[in-house]
CSV table of C-alpha atoms in Angstrom, one decimal:
chain,number,residue,atom,x,y,z
Q,1,UNK,CA,106.5,147.7,140.7
Q,2,UNK,CA,107.4,144.1,140.3
Q,3,UNK,CA,106.7,141.9,137.2
Q,4,UNK,CA,103.7,140.2,138.8
Q,5,UNK,CA,102.1,143.6,139.5
Q,6,UNK,CA,102.8,144.6,135.9
Q,7,UNK,CA,101.2,141.5,134.7
Q,8,UNK,CA,98.1,142.0,136.8
Q,9,UNK,CA,97.8,145.6,135.6
Q,10,UNK,CA,97.9,144.5,132.0
Q,11,UNK,CA,95.4,141.7,132.7
Q,12,UNK,CA,93.0,144.1,134.6
Q,13,UNK,CA,93.1,146.5,131.6
Q,14,UNK,CA,92.1,143.6,129.3
Q,15,UNK,CA,89.1,142.7,131.4
Q,16,UNK,CA,87.5,146.1,131.7
Q,17,UNK,CA,85.2,145.4,128.8
Q,18,UNK,CA,87.3,147.8,126.6
Q,19,UNK,CA,88.5,145.7,123.7
Q,20,UNK,CA,91.9,146.6,122.4
Q,21,UNK,CA,92.7,148.4,125.7
Q,22,UNK,CA,96.4,148.6,126.5
Q,23,UNK,CA,98.0,149.2,129.9
Q,24,UNK,CA,100.7,151.8,130.5
Q,25,UNK,CA,102.8,149.0,131.9
Q,26,UNK,CA,103.4,147.6,128.5
Q,27,UNK,CA,104.4,150.8,126.8
Q,28,UNK,CA,106.1,152.6,129.7
Q,29,UNK,CA,108.2,155.6,128.8
Q,30,UNK,CA,106.3,156.4,125.6
Q,31,UNK,CA,104.1,159.5,125.1
Q,32,UNK,CA,100.5,158.2,125.5
Q,33,UNK,CA,98.3,161.3,125.4
Q,34,UNK,CA,98.2,165.1,125.1
Q,35,UNK,CA,95.9,167.4,127.0
Q,36,UNK,CA,95.0,171.1,126.9
Q,37,UNK,CA,94.0,173.2,129.9
Q,38,UNK,CA,91.6,175.9,128.8
Q,39,UNK,CA,89.6,178.8,130.4
Q,40,UNK,CA,86.7,178.7,128.0
Q,41,UNK,CA,85.6,175.2,126.9
Q,42,UNK,CA,83.0,176.2,124.2
Q,43,UNK,CA,85.4,178.7,122.6
Q,44,UNK,CA,88.2,176.1,122.6
Q,45,UNK,CA,86.0,173.5,121.0
Q,46,UNK,CA,84.9,176.0,118.3
Q,47,UNK,CA,88.5,177.0,117.5
Q,48,UNK,CA,89.9,173.5,117.1
Q,49,UNK,CA,86.8,172.3,115.3
Q,50,UNK,CA,87.4,175.1,112.7
Q,51,UNK,CA,91.2,174.7,112.5
Q,52,UNK,CA,91.7,171.0,112.8
Q,53,UNK,CA,88.2,169.6,112.0
Q,54,UNK,CA,88.0,167.9,115.3
Q,55,UNK,CA,84.7,166.5,116.7
Q,56,UNK,CA,84.0,166.1,120.4
Q,57,UNK,CA,82.7,163.7,122.9
Q,58,UNK,CA,82.2,164.1,126.7
Q,59,UNK,CA,84.9,162.6,128.9
Q,60,UNK,CA,84.1,160.5,131.9
Q,61,UNK,CA,85.7,163.0,134.3
Q,62,UNK,CA,82.7,165.4,134.0
Q,63,UNK,CA,81.3,168.5,132.3
Q,64,UNK,CA,84.6,170.4,132.2
Q,65,UNK,CA,86.3,167.7,130.1
Q,66,UNK,CA,86.1,166.7,126.4
Q,67,UNK,CA,87.8,164.2,124.1
Q,68,UNK,CA,88.8,165.5,120.7
Q,69,UNK,CA,88.3,163.1,117.7
Q,70,UNK,CA,90.2,163.3,114.4
Q,71,UNK,CA,88.6,161.1,111.8
Q,72,UNK,CA,87.0,159.2,114.7
Q,73,UNK,CA,90.3,158.6,116.5
Q,74,UNK,CA,90.7,160.1,120.0
Q,75,UNK,CA,93.5,162.6,119.6
Q,76,UNK,CA,93.6,164.8,122.7
Q,77,UNK,CA,91.9,165.8,125.9
Q,78,UNK,CA,90.6,169.3,126.7
Q,79,UNK,CA,90.1,170.4,130.3
Q,80,UNK,CA,88.2,173.6,130.9
Q,81,UNK,CA,89.7,174.1,134.3
Q,82,UNK,CA,92.5,176.7,133.9
Q,83,UNK,CA,90.6,179.4,135.8
Q,84,UNK,CA,88.9,177.0,138.3
Q,85,UNK,CA,92.2,175.3,139.3
Q,86,UNK,CA,94.5,178.3,138.8
Q,87,UNK,CA,96.4,176.5,136.1
Q,88,UNK,CA,98.3,177.8,133.1
Q,89,UNK,CA,96.6,177.6,129.6
Q,90,UNK,CA,98.9,175.1,127.8
Q,91,UNK,CA,99.2,171.9,125.9
Q,92,UNK,CA,100.9,169.1,128.0
Q,93,UNK,CA,102.1,165.7,126.9
Q,94,UNK,CA,101.6,162.6,129.1
Q,95,UNK,CA,104.0,159.7,129.3
Q,96,UNK,CA,103.0,156.1,130.2
Q,97,UNK,CA,104.6,154.8,133.4
Q,98,UNK,CA,104.4,151.5,135.3
Q,99,UNK,CA,104.3,153.2,138.7
Q,100,UNK,CA,103.2,156.9,138.9
Q,101,UNK,CA,104.4,157.3,142.5
Q,102,UNK,CA,107.8,155.8,141.8
Q,103,UNK,CA,108.2,158.0,138.6
Q,104,UNK,CA,107.3,161.1,140.6
Q,105,UNK,CA,109.8,160.3,143.3
Q,106,UNK,CA,112.5,159.8,140.7
Q,107,UNK,CA,111.7,163.2,139.2
Q,108,UNK,CA,112.1,164.9,142.6
Q,109,UNK,CA,115.3,163.1,143.3
Q,110,UNK,CA,116.7,164.5,140.0
Q,111,UNK,CA,115.8,168.1,140.5
Q,112,UNK,CA,112.3,168.0,139.0
Q,113,UNK,CA,109.1,169.4,140.5
Q,114,UNK,CA,105.8,167.6,141.2
Q,115,UNK,CA,103.1,170.2,140.7
Q,116,UNK,CA,100.0,168.0,141.0
Q,117,UNK,CA,99.5,164.4,142.2
Q,118,UNK,CA,99.9,161.6,141.7
Q,119,UNK,CA,96.1,161.5,141.9
Q,120,UNK,CA,93.6,158.7,141.1
Q,121,UNK,CA,91.6,159.2,137.9
Q,122,UNK,CA,89.9,155.8,137.2
Q,123,UNK,CA,91.1,153.7,135.4
Q,124,UNK,CA,94.5,155.0,136.5
Q,125,UNK,CA,96.7,157.6,138.3
Q,126,UNK,CA,98.2,160.8,136.9
Q,127,UNK,CA,100.6,163.5,138.0
Q,128,UNK,CA,101.7,166.8,136.5
Q,129,UNK,CA,105.5,167.4,136.7
Q,130,UNK,CA,108.2,169.7,135.5
Q,131,UNK,CA,111.7,168.8,134.6
Q,132,UNK,CA,114.7,170.4,136.3
Q,133,UNK,CA,114.8,173.1,133.6
Q,134,UNK,CA,111.0,174.0,134.0
Q,135,UNK,CA,109.4,172.1,131.1
Q,136,UNK,CA,106.0,170.7,132.1
Q,137,UNK,CA,104.8,167.2,131.4
Q,138,UNK,CA,102.5,164.6,132.8
Q,139,UNK,CA,102.7,160.9,133.7
Q,140,UNK,CA,99.9,158.3,133.5
Q,141,UNK,CA,99.7,154.8,135.1
Q,142,UNK,CA,96.9,152.6,134.1
Q,143,UNK,CA,94.7,151.5,131.2
Q,144,UNK,CA,95.0,153.5,127.9
Q,145,UNK,CA,91.9,154.2,125.9
Q,146,UNK,CA,90.5,151.8,123.4
Q,147,UNK,CA,92.3,151.9,120.0
Q,148,UNK,CA,95.3,153.6,121.6
Q,149,UNK,CA,97.5,151.7,119.1
Q,150,UNK,CA,95.6,153.4,116.3
Q,151,UNK,CA,96.4,156.7,117.9
Q,152,UNK,CA,100.1,155.9,118.1
Q,153,UNK,CA,100.5,154.5,114.6
Q,154,UNK,CA,98.3,157.2,113.0
Q,155,UNK,CA,100.5,159.8,114.7
Q,156,UNK,CA,97.8,162.5,115.0
Q,157,UNK,CA,100.0,164.0,117.7
Q,158,UNK,CA,103.8,164.3,118.0
Q,159,UNK,CA,105.9,166.0,120.7
Q,160,UNK,CA,109.3,167.8,120.7
Q,161,UNK,CA,111.1,169.2,123.7
Q,162,UNK,CA,112.8,172.6,123.2
Q,163,UNK,CA,115.4,172.9,125.9
Q,164,UNK,CA,118.8,174.4,126.7
Q,165,UNK,CA,120.7,171.1,126.9
Q,166,UNK,CA,119.3,168.1,125.0
Q,167,UNK,CA,121.9,165.7,126.5
Q,168,UNK,CA,121.0,166.7,130.1
Q,169,UNK,CA,117.3,166.5,129.3
Q,170,UNK,CA,117.7,163.0,127.8
Q,171,UNK,CA,119.4,161.9,131.0
Q,172,UNK,CA,116.6,163.3,133.2
Q,173,UNK,CA,113.8,161.8,131.2
Q,174,UNK,CA,115.6,158.6,130.7
Q,175,UNK,CA,116.0,158.0,134.4
Q,176,UNK,CA,112.5,159.2,135.3
Q,177,UNK,CA,110.7,157.3,132.5
Q,178,UNK,CA,113.0,154.4,132.3
Q,179,UNK,CA,114.2,154.9,128.7
Q,180,UNK,CA,117.0,152.8,127.3
Q,181,UNK,CA,116.9,150.3,130.2
Q,182,UNK,CA,117.1,146.5,130.0
Q,183,UNK,CA,113.4,146.1,130.7
Q,184,UNK,CA,111.5,144.5,127.8
Q,185,UNK,CA,109.5,147.1,125.8
Q,186,UNK,CA,111.4,150.2,126.9
Q,187,UNK,CA,111.8,153.1,124.6
Q,188,UNK,CA,115.0,153.5,122.6
Q,189,UNK,CA,117.1,156.7,122.6
Q,190,UNK,CA,119.3,157.7,119.7
Q,191,UNK,CA,121.3,160.8,118.8
Q,192,UNK,CA,120.5,161.8,115.2
Q,193,UNK,CA,121.9,165.0,113.8
Q,194,UNK,CA,121.5,167.7,116.5
Q,195,UNK,CA,118.6,166.0,118.3
Q,196,UNK,CA,117.8,163.2,120.7
Q,197,UNK,CA,115.2,160.9,119.1
Q,198,UNK,CA,112.9,158.6,121.1
Q,199,UNK,CA,111.5,155.5,119.5
Q,200,UNK,CA,108.8,153.1,120.8
Q,201,UNK,CA,108.5,149.8,119.0
Q,202,UNK,CA,110.6,151.3,116.2
Q,203,UNK,CA,108.3,154.4,115.7
Q,204,UNK,CA,109.6,157.9,116.4
Q,205,UNK,CA,107.5,159.2,119.2
Q,206,UNK,CA,109.4,162.3,120.5
Q,207,UNK,CA,112.4,164.5,119.8
Q,208,UNK,CA,114.5,166.7,122.1
Q,209,UNK,CA,116.2,169.7,120.6
Q,210,UNK,CA,118.6,172.3,121.9
Q,211,UNK,CA,120.7,173.3,118.8
Q,212,UNK,CA,124.0,171.9,117.8
Q,213,UNK,CA,125.3,169.3,120.3
Q,214,UNK,CA,128.7,171.1,120.6
Q,215,UNK,CA,127.1,174.5,121.3
Q,216,UNK,CA,126.8,176.0,124.8
Q,217,UNK,CA,123.3,175.9,126.3
Q,218,UNK,CA,121.2,178.8,125.1
Q,219,UNK,CA,120.0,180.8,128.2
Q,220,UNK,CA,117.3,182.5,126.1
Q,221,UNK,CA,115.3,179.3,125.5
Q,222,UNK,CA,112.3,178.7,127.7
Q,223,UNK,CA,112.2,174.9,128.0
Q,224,UNK,CA,108.9,173.5,126.9
Q,225,UNK,CA,107.3,170.5,125.2
Q,226,UNK,CA,105.7,171.5,121.9
Q,227,UNK,CA,102.8,169.4,120.7
Q,228,UNK,CA,102.6,168.9,116.9
Q,229,UNK,CA,99.4,167.9,115.1
Q,230,UNK,CA,99.5,166.2,111.7
Q,231,UNK,CA,97.4,167.9,109.1
Q,232,UNK,CA,96.9,167.5,105.3
Q,233,UNK,CA,97.0,171.2,104.5
Q,234,UNK,CA,99.1,173.5,106.6
Q,235,UNK,CA,98.1,176.7,104.7
Q,236,UNK,CA,94.4,176.0,105.1
Q,237,UNK,CA,94.8,175.5,108.8
Q,238,UNK,CA,96.8,178.7,109.1
Q,239,UNK,CA,94.0,180.7,107.3
Q,240,UNK,CA,91.3,179.1,109.5
Q,241,UNK,CA,93.3,179.9,112.6
Q,242,UNK,CA,93.6,183.6,111.6
Q,243,UNK,CA,89.9,183.8,110.9
Q,244,UNK,CA,89.0,182.3,114.3
Q,245,UNK,CA,91.1,184.5,116.6
Q,246,UNK,CA,94.3,182.5,116.6
Q,247,UNK,CA,97.8,184.0,116.2
Q,248,UNK,CA,100.4,182.8,113.7
Q,249,UNK,CA,103.9,182.7,115.3
Q,250,UNK,CA,105.8,181.1,112.4
Q,251,UNK,CA,104.7,179.8,109.0
Q,252,UNK,CA,106.7,177.5,106.7
Q,253,UNK,CA,105.4,175.3,103.8
Q,254,UNK,CA,105.3,172.1,105.9
Q,255,UNK,CA,104.9,173.5,109.4
Q,256,UNK,CA,103.4,176.4,111.4
Q,257,UNK,CA,103.5,177.4,115.0
Q,258,UNK,CA,100.1,178.8,116.2
Q,259,UNK,CA,98.6,180.2,119.4
Q,260,UNK,CA,94.9,179.6,120.0
Q,261,UNK,CA,92.7,182.5,121.3
Q,262,UNK,CA,93.2,181.4,124.9
Q,263,UNK,CA,97.0,181.6,124.5
Q,264,UNK,CA,98.0,177.9,124.2
Q,265,UNK,CA,100.8,177.3,121.7
Q,266,UNK,CA,100.9,174.3,119.3
Q,267,UNK,CA,102.4,173.3,116.0
Q,268,UNK,CA,100.7,171.9,112.9
Q,269,UNK,CA,102.9,169.7,110.6
Q,270,UNK,CA,102.2,168.2,107.2
Q,271,UNK,CA,101.1,164.6,107.6
Q,272,UNK,CA,104.1,162.3,107.3
Q,273,UNK,CA,106.7,164.9,108.5
Q,274,UNK,CA,108.2,163.6,111.8
């Protein structure tokens, strides 16, 4: 998509009557949303309300969709369509792109899979993809929700890719999502310790992990994006999850990996730990 199209996309987002709306064209490559596919929407709402104190509002896509709010800030989307659409129950991160069709084509060219889309979901277009090692992720082209900057800076959600080869994964996502290019506003990629670290406007927005950089790829790892939610009290959330049908996979003082009653895995992390 050329610069004139990018400009028009940004301007259109500003004139939708949604003050503070931002277009994916201006933050391309950065994580912009997380979404959960669920079999039982009421049960999912009850679990996350109890564990993460979320509140809910109806999404514009219809009765099967909800927006989760943390302290009034939109934090995630829930789609109760896993059974209806024969989809896996899972948390999925979405990345902003300037052109969903072009990004999907780049993914195919590099050994990735396009599972769904790109499809039109006003005010934008979305697709569900998998990288060449099987980790699922989404892309979004179009306007982001009002107060998206608040969502990003408050960091209610953070993502980490667990994969067999962090360097190879960084190349794949960098080429598909246009990381570390010469385009203004692109995400920066750094190697810190044993991880690839993604920054957008100086903020850490994602990490890619595969163990020590000199180690051989671990064939036992099932590549996947793990969604982290910031909480003030990890222990209290763990107790609540146990009392509401969740499963505790790991529990450390500042972090715990949980599974909700429907089977979706996620991580809770002490606020400020990124």
